[in-house]
PDB file of C-alpha atoms in Angstrom:
ATOM      1  CA  MET A   1       0.000  -0.001   0.000  1.00  0.00           C
ATOM      2  CA  ALA A   2       1.162   3.451  -0.779  1.00  0.00           C
ATOM      3  CA  LYS A   3       2.023   5.830   2.028  1.00  0.00           C
ATOM      4  CA  LYS A   4      -0.357   8.789   2.419  1.00  0.00           C
ATOM      5  CA  LYS A   5       1.265  12.144   1.761  1.00  0.00           C
ATOM      6  CA  VAL A   6       1.379  14.266   4.931  1.00  0.00           C
ATOM      7  CA  ASN A   7       1.118  18.026   4.869  1.00  0.00           C
ATOM      8  CA  ARG A   8       4.179  18.770   7.019  1.00  0.00           C
ATOM      9  CA  LYS A   9       3.331  22.460   7.478  1.00  0.00           C
ATOM     10  CA  LYS A  10      -0.178  21.646   8.738  1.00  0.00           C
ATOM     11  CA  GLN A  11       1.190  18.995  11.064  1.00  0.00           C
ATOM     12  CA  LEU A  12       3.740  21.406  12.578  1.00  0.00           C
ATOM     13  CA  LYS A  13       1.064  24.088  13.120  1.00  0.00           C
ATOM     14  CA  LYS A  14      -1.111  21.563  14.947  1.00  0.00           C
ATOM     15  CA  GLN A  15       1.799  20.458  17.143  1.00  0.00           C
ATOM     16  CA  LEU A  16       2.631  24.088  17.938  1.00  0.00           C
ATOM     17  CA  ALA A  17      -1.000  24.815  18.895  1.00  0.00           C
ATOM     18  CA  ASP A  18      -1.049  21.713  21.121  1.00  0.00           C
ATOM     19  CA  LEU A  19       2.146  22.823  22.866  1.00  0.00           C
ATOM     20  CA  ARG A  20       0.763  26.316  23.430  1.00  0.00           C
ATOM     21  CA  ARG A  21      -2.439  24.942  24.960  1.00  0.00           C
ATOM     22  CA  ALA A  22      -0.444  22.617  27.211  1.00  0.00           C
ATOM     23  CA  GLY A  23       1.851  25.465  28.217  1.00  0.00           C
ATOM     24  CA  ARG A  24      -1.074  27.734  29.059  1.00  0.00           C
ATOM     25  CA  ALA A  25      -2.699  25.063  31.191  1.00  0.00           C
ATOM     26  CA  GLY A  26       0.591  24.425  32.979  1.00  0.00           C
ATOM     27  CA  PHE A  27       1.086  28.125  33.507  1.00  0.00           C
ATOM     28  CA  GLU A  28      -2.397  28.523  35.039  1.00  0.00           C
ATOM     29  CA  ALA A  29      -1.807  25.586  37.403  1.00  0.00           C
ATOM     30  CA  ALA A  30       1.585  26.949  38.409  1.00  0.00           C
ATOM     31  CA  ARG A  31       0.110  30.401  39.049  1.00  0.00           C
ATOM     32  CA  GLU A  32      -2.572  28.926  41.330  1.00  0.00           C
ATOM     33  CA  VAL A  33       0.056  27.018  43.294  1.00  0.00           C
ATOM     34  CA  VAL A  34       2.209  30.126  43.652  1.00  0.00           C
ATOM     35  CA  GLU A  35      -0.772  32.189  44.844  1.00  0.00           C
ATOM     36  CA  THR A  36      -1.666  29.531  47.432  1.00  0.00           C
ATOM     37  CA  VAL A  37       1.901  29.352  48.716  1.00  0.00           C
ATOM     38  CA  ALA A  38       2.152  33.143  48.821  1.00  0.00           C
ATOM     39  CA  HIS A  39      -1.073  33.383  50.823  1.00  0.00           C
ATOM     40  CA  LYS A  40       0.126  30.775  53.331  1.00  0.00           C
ATOM     41  CA  ALA A  41       3.508  32.463  53.605  1.00  0.00           C
ATOM     42  CA  GLU A  42       1.825  35.812  54.260  1.00  0.00           C
ATOM     43  CA  ALA A  43      -0.205  34.288  57.102  1.00  0.00           C
ATOM     44  CA  VAL A  44       2.913  32.732  58.623  1.00  0.00           C
ATOM     45  CA  VAL A  45       4.805  36.027  58.374  1.00  0.00           C
ATOM     46  CA  GLU A  46       1.933  37.942  60.016  1.00  0.00           C
ATOM     47  CA  THR A  47       1.886  35.454  62.898  1.00  0.00           C
ATOM     48  CA  ALA A  48       5.655  35.709  63.278  1.00  0.00           C
ATOM     49  CA  VAL A  49       5.504  39.512  63.275  1.00  0.00           C
ATOM     50  CA  GLU A  50       2.878  39.476  66.040  1.00  0.00           C
ATOM     51  CA  GLN A  51       5.013  37.097  68.111  1.00  0.00           C
ATOM     52  CA  VAL A  52       8.074  39.296  67.631  1.00  0.00           C
ATOM     53  CA  LYS A  53       6.081  42.382  68.681  1.00  0.00           C
ATOM     54  CA  GLU A  54       4.970  40.609  71.857  1.00  0.00           C
ATOM     55  CA  VAL A  55       8.538  39.584  72.689  1.00  0.00           C
ATOM     56  CA  VAL A  56       9.854  43.089  71.997  1.00  0.00           C
ATOM     57  CA  ALA A  57       7.163  44.563  74.234  1.00  0.00           C
ATOM     58  CA  GLU A  58       8.103  42.178  77.022  1.00  0.00           C
ATOM     59  CA  VAL A  59      11.808  42.846  76.658  1.00  0.00           C
ATOM     60  CA  SER A  60      11.638  46.612  76.190  1.00  0.00           C
ATOM     61  CA  SER A  61       9.242  47.397  79.009  1.00  0.00           C
ATOM     62  CA  PRO A  62      11.075  47.293  82.301  1.00  0.00           C
ATOM     63  CA  THR A  63       9.074  45.272  84.762  1.00  0.00           C
ATOM     64  CA  LEU A  64       9.422  46.653  88.233  1.00  0.00           C
ATOM     65  CA  SER A  65       8.253  44.768  91.245  1.00  0.00           C
ATOM     66  CA  VAL A  66       5.591  46.333  93.452  1.00  0.00           C
ATOM     67  CA  ALA A  67       8.280  47.261  95.968  1.00  0.00           C
ATOM     68  CA  ASP A  68      10.415  48.916  93.271  1.00  0.00           C
ATOM     69  CA  PHE A  69       7.368  50.806  91.978  1.00  0.00           C
ATOM     70  CA  GLN A  70       6.500  52.021  95.488  1.00  0.00           C
ATOM     71  CA  ALA A  71      10.105  53.127  96.001  1.00  0.00           C
ATOM     72  CA  LEU A  72      10.161  55.442  92.979  1.00  0.00           C
ATOM     73  CA  PRO A  73      11.118  58.933  94.180  1.00  0.00           C
ATOM     74  CA  GLU A  74       8.441  60.549  92.001  1.00  0.00           C
ATOM     75  CA  LEU A  75       5.754  58.697  93.987  1.00  0.00           C
ATOM     76  CA  GLU A  76       7.106  59.431  97.446  1.00  0.00           C
ATOM     77  CA  GLY A  77       4.356  60.396  99.882  1.00  0.00           C
ATOM     78  CA  ILE A  78       1.572  58.448  98.172  1.00  0.00           C
ATOM     79  CA  ALA A  79       0.148  55.636 100.283  1.00  0.00           C
ATOM     80  CA  PRO A  80       1.617  52.199  99.440  1.00  0.00           C
ATOM     81  CA  ALA A  81      -1.893  50.717  99.192  1.00  0.00           C
ATOM     82  CA  ARG A  82      -2.771  53.255  96.463  1.00  0.00           C
ATOM     83  CA  LEU A  83       0.445  52.518  94.600  1.00  0.00           C
ATOM     84  CA  GLU A  84      -0.293  48.807  94.798  1.00  0.00           C
ATOM     85  CA  THR A  85      -3.727  49.484  93.272  1.00  0.00           C
ATOM     86  CA  PHE A  86      -2.081  51.357  90.397  1.00  0.00           C
ATOM     87  CA  TYR A  87       0.450  48.551  89.930  1.00  0.00           C
ATOM     88  CA  GLU A  88      -2.286  45.903  89.771  1.00  0.00           C
ATOM     89  CA  ALA A  89      -4.083  48.031  87.148  1.00  0.00           C
ATOM     90  CA  GLY A  90      -0.994  47.842  84.922  1.00  0.00           C
ATOM     91  CA  ILE A  91       0.585  51.151  85.828  1.00  0.00           C
ATOM     92  CA  ILE A  92       4.137  50.081  86.554  1.00  0.00           C
ATOM     93  CA  SER A  93       6.032  53.295  85.839  1.00  0.00           C
ATOM     94  CA  VAL A  94       5.489  57.028  86.133  1.00  0.00           C
ATOM     95  CA  ALA A  95       5.172  57.214  82.326  1.00  0.00           C
ATOM     96  CA  ASP A  96       2.225  54.791  82.435  1.00  0.00           C
ATOM     97  CA  PHE A  97       0.090  57.409  84.207  1.00  0.00           C
ATOM     98  CA  ALA A  98       0.043  59.426  80.968  1.00  0.00           C
ATOM     99  CA  LYS A  99      -1.856  56.570  79.308  1.00  0.00           C
ATOM    100  CA  HIS A 100      -4.822  56.931  81.679  1.00  0.00           C
ATOM    101  CA  THR A 101      -7.368  59.684  82.212  1.00  0.00           C
ATOM    102  CA  GLU A 102      -8.327  61.040  85.600  1.00  0.00           C
ATOM    103  CA  LYS A 103     -11.717  59.370  85.223  1.00  0.00           C
ATOM    104  CA  GLU A 104     -10.117  55.964  84.556  1.00  0.00           C
ATOM    105  CA  LEU A 105      -7.927  56.292  87.647  1.00  0.00           C
ATOM    106  CA  LEU A 106     -10.866  57.368  89.811  1.00  0.00           C
ATOM    107  CA  ALA A 107     -12.666  54.190  88.740  1.00  0.00           C
ATOM    108  CA  LEU A 108      -9.986  52.095  90.463  1.00  0.00           C
ATOM    109  CA  LYS A 109     -10.887  50.823  93.916  1.00  0.00           C
ATOM    110  CA  GLY A 110      -9.483  53.047  96.650  1.00  0.00           C
ATOM    111  CA  ILE A 111      -8.413  55.865  94.346  1.00  0.00           C
ATOM    112  CA  GLY A 112     -10.119  59.155  95.006  1.00  0.00           C
ATOM    113  CA  PRO A 113      -9.738  62.839  94.218  1.00  0.00           C
ATOM    114  CA  ALA A 114      -7.127  63.281  96.952  1.00  0.00           C
ATOM    115  CA  THR A 115      -4.839  60.696  95.345  1.00  0.00           C
ATOM    116  CA  ILE A 116      -5.264  62.308  91.929  1.00  0.00           C
ATOM    117  CA  LYS A 117      -4.444  65.676  93.495  1.00  0.00           C
ATOM    118  CA  GLN A 118      -1.263  64.219  95.030  1.00  0.00           C
ATOM    119  CA  LEU A 119      -0.209  62.861  91.639  1.00  0.00           C
ATOM    120  CA  LYS A 120      -0.758  66.224  89.969  1.00  0.00           C
ATOM    121  CA  GLU A 121       1.146  68.044  92.742  1.00  0.00           C
ATOM    122  CA  LYS A 122       4.099  65.745  92.071  1.00  0.00           C
ATOM    123  CA  GLY A 123       4.010  66.756  88.403  1.00  0.00           C
ATOM    124  CA  ILE A 124       2.737  63.426  87.089  1.00  0.00           C
ATOM    125  CA  ALA A 125       0.902  63.996  83.824  1.00  0.00           C
ATOM    126  CA  LEU A 126      -2.374  62.234  83.067  1.00  0.00           C
ATOM    127  CA  LYS A 127      -4.067  61.688  79.739  1.00  0.00           C
ATOM    128  CA  ASP A 128      -6.525  64.472  78.873  1.00  0.00           C
TER     129      ASP A 128
END
């Protein structure tokens, strides 16, 4: 039997089109995988950043004991019980008073206008 004549140009065009389709499909699949990996990596990085921030906050903020806080010269003359109340509320340095309003401090048990007045007389700034 005689061999059928093949149109070589047509055959090459078909092969090229097949390769392009396969390449496009591969490209789409690869792009989806990359997007998924990038999304997961972003979540991991965000978690790591939060953990680093927490560690930095712990390391950078000096943690005084209650006794050290009560012994600060800026707070001399204020009753130890009042200072302990401030310490338990998270005020562990003189600078921490600036983060709280007078109203917030008055809401603490045992803290009254006289204590606030003492703080102001000592030059301790409160949040407006």
